[in-house]
Short mmCIF file of C-alpha atoms in Angstrom, two decimals:
data_model
loop_
_atom_site.label_atom_id
_atom_site.label_comp_id
_atom_site.label_asym_id
_atom_site.label_seq_id
_atom_site.Cartn_x
_atom_site.Cartn_y
_atom_site.Cartn_z
CA MET A 1 -66.72 -35.00 61.30
CA SER A 2 -65.26 -34.91 57.81
CA SER A 3 -65.47 -31.64 55.94
CA ARG A 4 -67.54 -33.33 53.26
CA GLY A 5 -70.05 -34.44 55.89
CA LEU A 6 -70.16 -30.91 57.21
CA LEU A 7 -70.83 -29.55 53.72
CA ALA A 8 -73.65 -32.02 53.25
CA ILE A 9 -75.49 -31.09 56.42
CA MET A 10 -74.97 -27.39 55.73
CA HIS A 11 -77.93 -27.61 53.34
CA LYS A 12 -80.29 -27.98 56.28
CA PRO A 13 -81.34 -24.71 57.88
CA ALA A 14 -81.11 -26.05 61.41
CA ALA A 15 -77.66 -27.37 60.72
CA ARG A 16 -76.61 -24.02 59.33
CA SER A 17 -77.48 -22.29 62.55
CA LEU A 18 -75.83 -25.04 64.53
CA PHE A 19 -72.78 -24.32 62.45
CA ALA A 20 -73.02 -20.67 63.44
CA VAL A 21 -72.98 -21.72 67.07
CA LEU A 22 -70.01 -24.00 66.61
CA PHE A 23 -68.34 -21.29 64.59
CA CYS A 24 -68.57 -18.65 67.26
CA MET A 25 -67.68 -21.07 70.01
CA GLY A 26 -64.77 -22.57 68.16
CA VAL A 27 -63.34 -19.53 66.43
CA GLY A 28 -64.25 -17.10 69.18
CA LEU A 29 -61.44 -14.96 70.49
CA ALA A 30 -62.69 -14.84 74.06
CA PRO A 31 -63.79 -17.68 76.34
CA THR A 32 -66.58 -19.88 75.03
CA ALA A 33 -70.12 -18.64 75.30
CA HIS A 34 -72.38 -19.64 78.14
CA ALA A 35 -74.23 -22.81 77.21
CA ASP A 36 -77.68 -21.21 77.55
CA VAL A 37 -76.66 -18.38 75.29
CA ALA A 38 -75.41 -20.75 72.61
CA GLY A 39 -78.74 -22.56 72.76
CA GLU A 40 -80.60 -19.28 72.44
CA LEU A 41 -78.56 -18.34 69.40
CA ALA A 42 -79.46 -21.64 67.77
CA ARG A 43 -83.17 -21.25 68.55
CA PHE A 44 -83.26 -17.64 67.39
CA GLN A 45 -81.60 -18.44 64.06
CA GLU A 46 -83.67 -21.56 63.57
CA TYR A 47 -86.81 -19.46 63.91
CA PHE A 48 -85.79 -17.43 60.86
CA LEU A 49 -84.18 -20.24 58.88
CA ASN A 50 -87.30 -22.39 59.26
CA LYS A 51 -89.55 -19.49 58.38
CA HIS A 52 -87.58 -18.68 55.23
CA PRO A 53 -86.27 -22.12 54.24
CA ASP A 54 -84.83 -20.99 50.90
CA LEU A 55 -82.77 -18.21 52.38
CA PRO A 56 -79.21 -19.12 53.40
CA LEU A 57 -77.80 -17.44 56.52
CA ALA A 58 -75.38 -15.29 54.49
CA LYS A 59 -78.25 -13.68 52.55
CA TYR A 60 -79.56 -12.05 55.72
CA ALA A 61 -76.90 -9.40 55.07
CA ASP A 62 -79.32 -8.04 52.45
CA GLY A 63 -81.89 -7.24 55.14
CA ALA A 64 -85.44 -6.74 53.90
CA PHE A 65 -84.29 -7.11 50.28
CA ALA A 66 -83.59 -10.77 51.00
CA LEU A 67 -87.30 -11.30 51.68
CA GLN A 68 -88.66 -9.40 48.65
CA PRO A 69 -89.54 -11.16 45.38
CA ASN A 70 -87.20 -9.03 43.24
CA GLY A 71 -85.05 -7.96 46.15
CA ALA A 72 -81.69 -8.83 44.64
CA GLU A 73 -82.38 -6.74 41.51
CA GLU A 74 -83.78 -3.86 43.56
CA LEU A 75 -80.78 -3.85 45.87
CA ALA A 76 -78.39 -3.92 42.91
CA ALA A 77 -80.25 -1.02 41.29
CA LEU A 78 -80.19 1.01 44.50
CA ARG A 79 -76.47 0.32 44.94
CA ARG A 80 -75.91 1.63 41.42
CA SER A 81 -77.94 4.78 42.02
CA VAL A 82 -76.55 5.70 45.45
CA SER A 83 -72.78 6.01 45.53
CA LEU A 84 -71.02 5.50 48.85
CA GLU A 85 -67.66 6.33 47.29
CA ASN A 86 -67.47 9.84 48.75
CA ILE A 87 -68.18 8.93 52.33
CA ILE A 88 -65.73 6.03 52.20
CA LYS A 89 -63.13 8.34 50.69
CA ARG A 90 -63.75 10.89 53.42
CA GLY A 91 -63.47 8.22 56.08
CA ARG A 92 -60.20 6.99 54.59
CA ALA A 93 -58.81 10.54 54.73
CA LEU A 94 -59.87 10.92 58.37
CA TYR A 95 -58.26 7.60 59.16
CA ALA A 96 -55.02 8.54 57.41
CA ALA A 97 -54.67 12.01 58.97
CA PRO A 98 -52.31 11.78 61.96
CA PHE A 99 -53.29 13.11 65.39
CA ALA A 100 -51.51 16.22 66.73
CA ASN A 101 -49.13 13.92 68.62
CA GLY A 102 -48.17 12.19 65.41
CA LYS A 103 -49.98 8.95 66.28
CA GLY A 104 -53.05 7.57 64.57
CA TYR A 105 -55.82 4.99 64.93
CA ALA A 106 -53.28 2.29 64.15
CA ALA A 107 -51.89 2.89 67.65
CA CYS A 108 -55.18 1.89 69.28
CA PHE A 109 -56.50 -1.11 67.38
CA ARG A 110 -55.31 -4.51 66.31
CA SER A 111 -54.59 -4.81 62.58
CA ASN A 112 -54.34 -1.00 62.56
CA GLY A 113 -58.12 -0.94 62.91
CA LEU A 114 -58.61 -2.37 59.42
CA GLY A 115 -60.83 -5.37 58.78
CA ILE A 116 -61.85 -5.65 62.42
CA ALA A 117 -65.41 -4.28 62.45
CA THR A 118 -66.66 -7.78 63.21
CA ASP A 119 -64.88 -7.55 66.59
CA TYR A 120 -67.70 -5.24 67.68
CA PRO A 121 -69.70 -4.94 69.77
CA TYR A 122 -67.96 -6.86 72.54
CA TYR A 123 -68.33 -6.99 76.30
CA ASP A 124 -65.45 -5.31 78.09
CA VAL A 125 -65.21 -7.28 81.31
CA LEU A 126 -62.94 -4.72 83.00
CA ALA A 127 -65.00 -1.66 82.04
CA ARG A 128 -68.16 -3.72 82.72
CA GLU A 129 -70.00 -2.48 79.66
CA VAL A 130 -70.61 -3.20 76.00
CA LYS A 131 -68.06 -1.50 73.76
CA THR A 132 -68.89 -0.49 70.22
CA PHE A 133 -66.50 0.48 67.45
CA GLU A 134 -67.63 4.12 67.69
CA MET A 135 -66.91 4.20 71.42
CA GLU A 136 -63.41 2.86 70.99
CA ILE A 137 -62.74 5.29 68.16
CA ASN A 138 -63.53 8.13 70.55
CA GLU A 139 -61.57 6.51 73.37
CA CYS A 140 -58.61 6.36 71.01
CA ARG A 141 -59.02 10.02 70.12
CA THR A 142 -59.21 11.23 73.70
CA ARG A 143 -56.30 9.04 74.76
CA HIS A 144 -54.22 10.83 72.15
CA GLY A 145 -55.41 14.32 73.04
CA GLU A 146 -57.97 14.70 70.26
CA PRO A 147 -61.53 15.88 70.89
CA PRO A 148 -64.08 13.06 70.55
CA TYR A 149 -66.35 13.00 67.52
CA ALA A 150 -70.07 13.50 67.99
CA TYR A 151 -71.84 10.13 67.77
CA GLY A 152 -73.81 10.06 64.57
CA GLY A 153 -71.92 13.13 63.31
CA ALA A 154 -70.48 13.35 59.81
CA GLU A 155 -66.87 12.54 60.79
CA MET A 156 -67.71 9.56 62.98
CA THR A 157 -70.09 8.13 60.40
CA ALA A 158 -67.57 8.57 57.57
CA LEU A 159 -64.75 6.99 59.57
CA LEU A 160 -67.01 4.13 60.61
CA ALA A 161 -68.13 3.66 57.00
CA TYR A 162 -64.52 3.37 55.85
CA LEU A 163 -63.47 1.01 58.64
CA THR A 164 -66.55 -1.14 58.05
CA GLU A 165 -65.81 -1.22 54.34
CA THR A 166 -62.39 -2.72 55.09
CA SER A 167 -64.23 -5.50 56.95
CA ARG A 168 -66.81 -6.34 54.29
CA LYS A 169 -67.61 -10.03 53.86
CA ASN A 170 -66.01 -10.82 57.22
CA ILE A 171 -68.31 -13.02 59.27
CA ILE A 172 -69.97 -11.58 62.38
CA THR A 173 -68.53 -13.31 65.44
CA VAL A 174 -69.84 -11.58 68.54
CA VAL A 175 -68.74 -13.43 71.65
CA ILE A 176 -70.39 -13.40 75.06
CA PRO A 177 -67.81 -14.07 77.72
CA ASP A 178 -68.86 -16.45 80.46
CA ASN A 179 -69.22 -13.62 82.94
CA PRO A 180 -72.32 -12.58 84.89
CA ASP A 181 -72.04 -8.92 83.89
CA ALA A 182 -71.77 -9.81 80.22
CA LEU A 183 -74.76 -12.11 80.48
CA ALA A 184 -76.71 -9.37 82.25
CA ALA A 185 -75.97 -6.94 79.41
CA PHE A 186 -77.10 -9.55 76.90
CA GLU A 187 -80.30 -10.13 78.90
CA LYS A 188 -81.00 -6.40 78.96
CA GLY A 189 -80.57 -6.25 75.21
CA LYS A 190 -82.96 -9.16 74.88
CA GLN A 191 -85.49 -7.52 77.20
CA PHE A 192 -85.30 -4.39 75.11
CA PHE A 193 -85.92 -6.35 71.93
CA PHE A 194 -88.96 -8.21 73.24
CA ALA A 195 -90.53 -5.46 75.35
CA ARG A 196 -93.52 -3.53 74.13
CA ARG A 197 -92.92 0.19 74.27
CA GLY A 198 -94.22 3.56 73.17
CA LYS A 199 -97.66 4.90 72.47
CA TRP A 200 -98.13 2.25 69.79
CA ASN A 201 -97.27 -0.50 72.25
CA VAL A 202 -95.06 -2.39 69.84
CA ALA A 203 -91.90 -4.45 70.46
CA CYS A 204 -88.89 -4.63 68.13
CA ALA A 205 -89.67 -8.37 67.92
CA HIS A 206 -93.12 -7.70 66.50
CA CYS A 207 -91.89 -6.05 63.31
CA HIS A 208 -88.46 -7.63 62.94
CA MET A 209 -89.21 -11.18 64.01
CA GLU A 210 -92.89 -12.05 63.80
CA TYR A 211 -93.65 -9.88 60.75
CA ASP A 212 -90.32 -9.69 58.93
CA GLY A 213 -90.87 -9.68 55.18
CA LYS A 214 -94.30 -8.08 55.58
CA ARG A 215 -94.86 -4.48 54.57
CA LEU A 216 -95.32 -1.62 57.00
CA GLY A 217 -96.85 0.90 54.62
CA ASP A 218 -94.78 0.56 51.46
CA LYS A 219 -91.60 -0.59 53.26
CA THR A 220 -90.70 -4.23 53.78
CA LEU A 221 -89.73 -5.10 57.35
CA SER A 222 -86.21 -6.42 57.77
CA PRO A 223 -85.43 -9.58 59.75
CA ALA A 224 -83.67 -9.05 63.10
CA LEU A 225 -81.26 -11.79 62.07
CA GLY A 226 -78.42 -10.01 60.26
CA ILE A 227 -79.73 -6.57 61.07
CA THR A 228 -76.36 -5.39 62.38
CA SER A 229 -74.53 -6.49 59.22
CA TYR A 230 -75.29 -3.63 56.85
CA PHE A 231 -74.66 -0.51 58.91
CA PRO A 232 -73.71 2.24 58.58
CA ALA A 233 -76.26 2.54 55.80
CA TYR A 234 -77.71 5.08 53.46
CA TYR A 235 -81.46 5.46 53.96
CA GLY A 236 -83.74 7.30 51.57
CA GLN A 237 -85.47 9.09 54.41
CA TRP A 238 -82.11 10.48 55.62
CA SER A 239 -80.64 11.10 52.16
CA GLU A 240 -77.32 10.23 53.78
CA VAL A 241 -75.45 7.47 55.53
CA GLY A 242 -76.33 6.89 59.19
CA THR A 243 -75.59 4.48 61.99
CA LEU A 244 -77.42 1.53 63.50
CA HIS A 245 -78.26 3.58 66.58
CA ARG A 246 -79.80 6.28 64.44
CA ARG A 247 -81.99 3.60 62.92
CA PHE A 248 -82.94 2.36 66.40
CA SER A 249 -84.15 5.89 67.12
CA ASP A 250 -86.20 5.95 63.92
CA CYS A 251 -88.01 2.84 65.09
CA MET A 252 -88.52 4.30 68.55
CA ALA A 253 -90.03 7.47 67.10
CA ARG A 254 -92.18 5.40 64.80
CA ILE A 255 -93.75 3.51 67.72
CA GLY A 256 -94.20 6.69 69.75
CA ALA A 257 -91.41 5.99 72.24
CA LYS A 258 -88.78 8.43 73.38
CA PRO A 259 -85.53 7.54 71.63
CA PHE A 260 -82.38 6.94 73.67
CA PRO A 261 -79.20 8.79 72.72
CA ALA A 262 -76.79 7.15 70.29
CA GLN A 263 -74.32 4.99 72.21
CA SER A 264 -76.55 4.92 75.29
CA GLU A 265 -76.28 1.80 77.44
CA GLU A 266 -79.72 0.72 76.23
CA TYR A 267 -78.76 0.84 72.54
CA ARG A 268 -75.37 -0.76 73.12
CA ASN A 269 -76.97 -3.67 74.97
CA LEU A 270 -79.46 -4.02 72.14
CA GLU A 271 -76.64 -3.99 69.60
CA PHE A 272 -74.87 -6.65 71.68
CA PHE A 273 -77.97 -8.86 71.62
CA LEU A 274 -78.65 -8.34 67.92
CA GLY A 275 -74.99 -8.68 66.99
CA PHE A 276 -74.69 -11.98 68.83
CA MET A 277 -77.91 -13.26 67.26
CA SER A 278 -76.50 -12.29 63.83
CA ASN A 279 -73.41 -14.46 64.26
CA GLY A 280 -72.47 -16.15 61.01
CA VAL A 281 -73.82 -13.40 58.74
CA PRO A 282 -71.18 -11.60 56.64
CA LEU A 283 -70.80 -7.83 56.95
CA SER A 284 -72.13 -5.91 53.96
CA GLY A 285 -71.89 -2.41 55.38
CA PRO A 286 -71.77 0.31 54.45
CA ASP A 287 -74.80 -0.43 52.33
CA VAL A 288 -77.88 1.25 50.90
CA ARG A 289 -81.54 0.98 51.90
CA PRO A 290 -84.62 2.62 50.43
CA MET B 1 -97.30 -8.17 80.38
CA PHE B 2 -94.56 -6.13 78.75
CA ARG B 3 -93.17 -9.15 76.98
CA PRO B 4 -94.96 -10.16 73.82
CA ALA B 5 -94.67 -13.85 73.07
CA ILE B 6 -93.87 -13.96 69.40
CA ARG B 7 -95.79 -16.66 67.58
CA GLY B 8 -93.60 -19.71 67.43
CA TYR B 9 -90.87 -18.28 69.65
CA ASN B 10 -90.44 -18.16 73.38
CA PRO B 11 -87.71 -15.70 74.31
CA GLY B 12 -87.37 -17.32 77.71
CA LEU B 13 -88.03 -14.13 79.66
CA PRO B 14 -87.83 -13.20 82.43
CA GLN B 15 -86.62 -16.06 84.65
CA SER B 16 -84.77 -18.31 82.25
CA HIS B 17 -81.47 -17.73 84.02
CA GLY B 18 -80.65 -18.72 87.54
CA HIS B 19 -79.44 -15.42 88.90
CA SER B 20 -81.98 -13.10 90.46
CA GLU B 21 -82.38 -9.49 89.46
CA THR B 22 -80.67 -6.77 91.39
CA MET B 23 -82.60 -3.64 92.30
CA MET B 24 -80.74 -1.78 89.58
CA GLN B 25 -81.77 -4.37 87.03
CA GLN B 26 -85.37 -4.22 88.18
CA PHE B 27 -85.26 -0.45 87.85
CA LEU B 28 -83.87 -0.71 84.32
CA ILE B 29 -86.44 -3.28 83.36
CA ARG B 30 -89.28 -1.20 84.69
CA MET B 31 -88.09 2.04 83.13
CA PRO B 32 -89.80 1.25 79.80
CA LEU B 33 -93.06 0.79 81.68
CA VAL B 34 -92.71 4.17 83.31
CA PHE B 35 -91.94 5.59 79.89
CA LEU B 36 -95.01 3.98 78.47
CA ALA B 37 -97.21 5.43 81.17
CA LEU B 38 -95.67 8.86 80.70
CA CYS B 39 -96.13 8.69 76.94
CA ALA B 40 -99.76 7.80 77.40
CA CYS B 41 -100.26 10.80 79.67
CA LEU B 42 -98.47 13.23 77.42
CA THR B 43 -100.35 12.53 74.24
CA GLN B 44 -103.68 14.12 74.74
CA ALA B 45 -103.33 16.68 71.96
CA HIS B 46 -105.53 14.86 69.47
CA ALA B 47 -108.73 16.64 70.31
CA ALA B 48 -107.21 19.97 69.30
CA GLU B 49 -105.93 18.48 66.05
CA ALA B 50 -109.32 17.04 65.23
CA VAL B 51 -110.94 20.43 65.59
CA ASN B 52 -108.42 22.01 63.24
CA ILE B 53 -108.99 19.39 60.61
CA LYS B 54 -112.74 19.82 60.76
CA LEU B 55 -112.35 23.56 60.27
CA GLU B 56 -110.13 22.98 57.25
CA GLU B 57 -112.70 20.65 55.87
CA LEU B 58 -115.41 23.26 56.09
CA ALA B 59 -113.26 25.73 54.22
CA ALA B 60 -111.70 23.42 51.66
CA PRO B 61 -114.14 21.27 49.65
CA ALA B 62 -115.31 23.96 47.22
CA LYS B 63 -111.80 24.35 45.82
CA SER B 64 -110.00 21.12 46.55
CA ALA B 65 -107.29 21.71 43.95
CA PRO B 66 -104.96 24.23 45.67
CA ALA B 67 -103.64 22.28 48.58
CA PRO B 68 -104.40 18.56 48.68
CA THR B 69 -101.89 17.47 51.28
CA THR B 70 -102.84 13.87 51.95
CA PRO B 71 -102.91 11.12 49.35
CA SER B 72 -106.56 10.48 50.09
CA ALA B 73 -107.45 14.08 49.41
CA ALA B 74 -105.49 13.96 46.15
CA SER B 75 -107.15 10.81 44.90
CA ALA B 76 -110.69 11.88 45.61
CA PRO B 77 -111.18 14.28 42.67
CA GLU B 78 -109.96 11.87 39.96
CA LYS B 79 -112.29 9.11 41.09
CA SER B 80 -115.39 11.21 41.18
CA ALA B 81 -114.56 13.31 38.12
CA GLU B 82 -117.86 12.67 36.34
CA LYS B 83 -120.03 12.49 39.42
CA LYS B 84 -120.42 15.11 42.08
CA PRO B 85 -117.29 15.28 44.24
CA LYS B 86 -118.06 13.22 47.30
CA PRO B 87 -115.95 14.14 50.31
CA PRO B 88 -114.34 11.15 52.00
CA HIS B 89 -115.99 9.79 55.12
CA GLU B 90 -114.60 11.53 58.20
CA GLY B 91 -113.68 8.08 59.54
CA GLU B 92 -111.62 7.43 56.40
CA ARG B 93 -109.69 10.64 56.94
CA ILE B 94 -108.84 9.63 60.50
CA ALA B 95 -108.03 6.03 59.53
CA PHE B 96 -105.72 7.08 56.68
CA ASP B 97 -103.98 9.89 58.58
CA ALA B 98 -100.53 8.63 59.57
CA LYS B 99 -100.62 10.80 62.68
CA ARG B 100 -104.02 9.50 63.85
CA GLY B 101 -105.33 6.03 62.99
CA ASN B 102 -102.38 5.19 60.72
CA CYS B 103 -104.37 2.09 59.80
CA LEU B 104 -102.88 1.86 56.30
CA ALA B 105 -99.47 1.12 57.78
CA CYS B 106 -100.72 -2.41 58.46
CA HIS B 107 -104.02 -2.90 56.60
CA GLU B 108 -105.31 -2.68 53.08
CA ILE B 109 -108.36 -0.41 53.28
CA GLY B 110 -110.58 0.63 50.40
CA ALA B 111 -108.67 2.84 47.96
CA GLY B 112 -105.94 3.71 50.49
CA LYS B 113 -102.48 4.02 48.99
CA ASN B 114 -99.24 2.39 50.14
CA ALA B 115 -101.03 -0.03 52.41
CA GLY B 116 -99.02 -2.49 54.48
CA ASN B 117 -99.92 -6.16 54.86
CA ILE B 118 -99.15 -6.93 58.49
CA GLY B 119 -102.82 -7.24 59.37
CA PRO B 120 -105.75 -8.49 57.29
CA ALA B 121 -107.45 -6.34 54.64
CA LEU B 122 -110.25 -4.42 56.34
CA ILE B 123 -113.30 -5.49 54.41
CA ASP B 124 -116.57 -7.16 55.38
CA LEU B 125 -115.84 -6.50 59.04
CA GLN B 126 -119.51 -6.95 59.90
CA ARG B 127 -118.96 -10.67 59.45
CA LYS B 128 -116.35 -10.78 62.20
CA TYR B 129 -117.85 -8.00 64.33
CA PRO B 130 -121.63 -8.04 63.83
CA LYS B 131 -122.06 -5.39 66.50
CA GLU B 132 -120.29 -2.06 66.41
CA GLU B 133 -119.48 -2.40 70.10
CA GLN B 134 -117.39 -5.50 69.31
CA LEU B 135 -115.32 -3.63 66.74
CA LEU B 136 -114.97 -0.66 69.09
CA ALA B 137 -113.78 -2.94 71.89
CA TYR B 138 -111.10 -4.29 69.55
CA LEU B 139 -110.03 -0.79 68.56
CA ARG B 140 -109.86 0.34 72.18
CA ASP B 141 -107.60 -2.52 73.27
CA ALA B 142 -106.97 -5.39 70.91
CA SER B 143 -104.49 -6.93 73.34
CA ALA B 144 -107.33 -7.67 75.78
CA GLN B 145 -108.52 -10.30 73.30
CA ASN B 146 -105.19 -11.23 71.80
CA PRO B 147 -102.27 -10.62 74.18
CA ARG B 148 -99.65 -11.09 71.44
CA THR B 149 -101.15 -8.70 68.94
CA ILE B 150 -99.14 -5.93 67.34
CA MET B 151 -102.36 -3.91 67.00
CA PRO B 152 -102.05 -0.70 69.06
CA PRO B 153 -104.55 -0.16 71.90
CA TYR B 154 -106.13 2.98 70.46
CA GLY B 155 -108.37 3.69 73.41
CA LYS B 156 -106.22 2.42 76.25
CA HIS B 157 -103.21 4.43 75.05
CA ARG B 158 -105.34 7.40 74.03
CA LEU B 159 -104.13 7.29 70.46
CA LEU B 160 -107.66 8.17 69.36
CA THR B 161 -110.71 9.58 71.10
CA GLU B 162 -113.85 7.53 71.54
CA GLU B 163 -115.50 9.74 68.92
CA GLU B 164 -112.69 9.15 66.43
CA MET B 165 -112.88 5.40 66.92
CA LYS B 166 -116.64 5.51 66.36
CA LEU B 167 -116.12 7.39 63.09
CA ILE B 168 -113.52 4.86 61.97
CA ALA B 169 -115.81 1.94 62.84
CA GLU B 170 -118.67 3.59 60.95
CA TYR B 171 -116.42 4.05 57.91
CA LEU B 172 -115.05 0.51 58.04
CA TYR B 173 -118.57 -0.94 57.99
CA THR B 174 -119.12 0.80 54.64
CA LEU B 175 -116.41 -1.40 53.08
CA THR B 176 -117.99 -4.57 51.79
CA SER B 177 -117.13 -6.95 49.00
CA ALA B 178 -120.83 -7.04 47.99
CA PRO B 179 -121.31 -4.88 44.88
CA ASP B 180 -123.71 -2.18 45.99
CA LYS B 181 -122.72 0.71 43.73
#
C-alpha cells in the first residue's frame, strides 16, 4: 500500500483503528499479538470511533475534555491555572540523584529510563505478571540497595511524572505476547472492566464506554479509550498529582466497592487491558483534570 | 449475570477463548461476586442515618440560615422568599442526598443542582409508571426489567429502605410538566 493510499484511508474511523492494530503488530517490540486480541482491539476502538466520528484517535489523550463542547478551551485554561512545573522538577531531581552505590535509574532501564513510559505496562513472561513503570522503578531501587518508594507516595508520583513527561507525545504501544499467561492477564483485566461491582452495581464499562461524554453530576465521563494516556494527573478533588491506580480507587469508592491497593494484581491487569485498548493514542501525561 | 452487555458492544465474555478456566481463575473471577455480597450485607446503616436526619429536620426549619449543609437546603429559602418557607419533600431530601438516593448524579430532577444526564430527566413519571408499585419495582431492582441498566438496584442491594423508596416515589410523582402552581 502506498503511503498516500494509507493517508487517504486514515480519514475513516474504522481505518484509523485498523491502523492502530497494524501499528502495534508491526512496530511492536515483542512477538506479534494473538489474532483474537488484535481483533478485539479493532472492535473496541471502532466502538468509540464510530460513536464519536469527528474525534480522531489522538484526541482521546484529552480524556473527557475531548467530548465536551468547549473542551479544548477548558483544558487549555486548566493547564494554565494548574502548574505541573514543581512536581516535574522534583521528579527530575529524584531521577538525577545517584543511589548510595553511585548508580542510578539509568542502570536499570533502556534509554536511561527517558522517553520510555509507553513501554508500560507490559507482560513479563518470566515473572508471569504485568509489570508497570512504578513496579520496575522500585525493583531498580531495591536491586541497588535503596528502599522502595511507597506506591502513590509523593516521591514515586513525582518521579513518574518526570519520566512520563520525557515520553510525552510518544504513541502508546502496549504489546500482548502470544503466551497463555499474558492472555490470561489480559482476560482478567477485561473481566474487571466489564464486571458489575460494588453496592451501586456498576461496571467500569458502564460509565467509561456506554456513557462516555455524559455527565455524572457535574463531571463529564471520560472514554476508556485513551484513559491511560494522561496519568499521572492532577485532579481537583485531590489538589495534587496522582496515579492511574489512585483514580481506579476513586471509581471503586464511588460505586461502593472496596478498592484494591495500588499496584495490586487486579489493577495491573486492568491497566494492561486499558493500555492495550488505548494503543495508538499519544501520551499527554502528566496532565490536569478538573 | 456479572457481565453487563454494553449497548452496541459484545465483550466476548466469558468463553470467547479456547482455553478453560483454572480453579484459580474461577476463584479470581468469582471474588468480585463475593465482594458484592459482602458489601450488600455490610451496608445496613441507613436506618440510623435516616433517624438522625429526621431529628435535625425537627430542630432546624425555624432558623434555616445557620447551617444549610446541602445545596437543596441552601436553595430553598431564596425560592420561597416571599411565600412561607416550604420545607422540601422528605423524598426530595433522600433523592438529592449523595449518600442516599444520589439520584442527581444521573438524572435531572426538579430544581436539583449539578444534575448528571446519564438517565432521563425525572418528570411526568406517572405516564411511564401509572401505578406507584411499578415505579417502586423499578427502584428496587431496575436490572430485573433491563439487565444492562446502569441504574443501581436500590432495594436488592439495600441502598435504600422500602420506606425511603416510597418517599422518593411520592416526591417524584409531584414533578409534572403540567403547570399547576
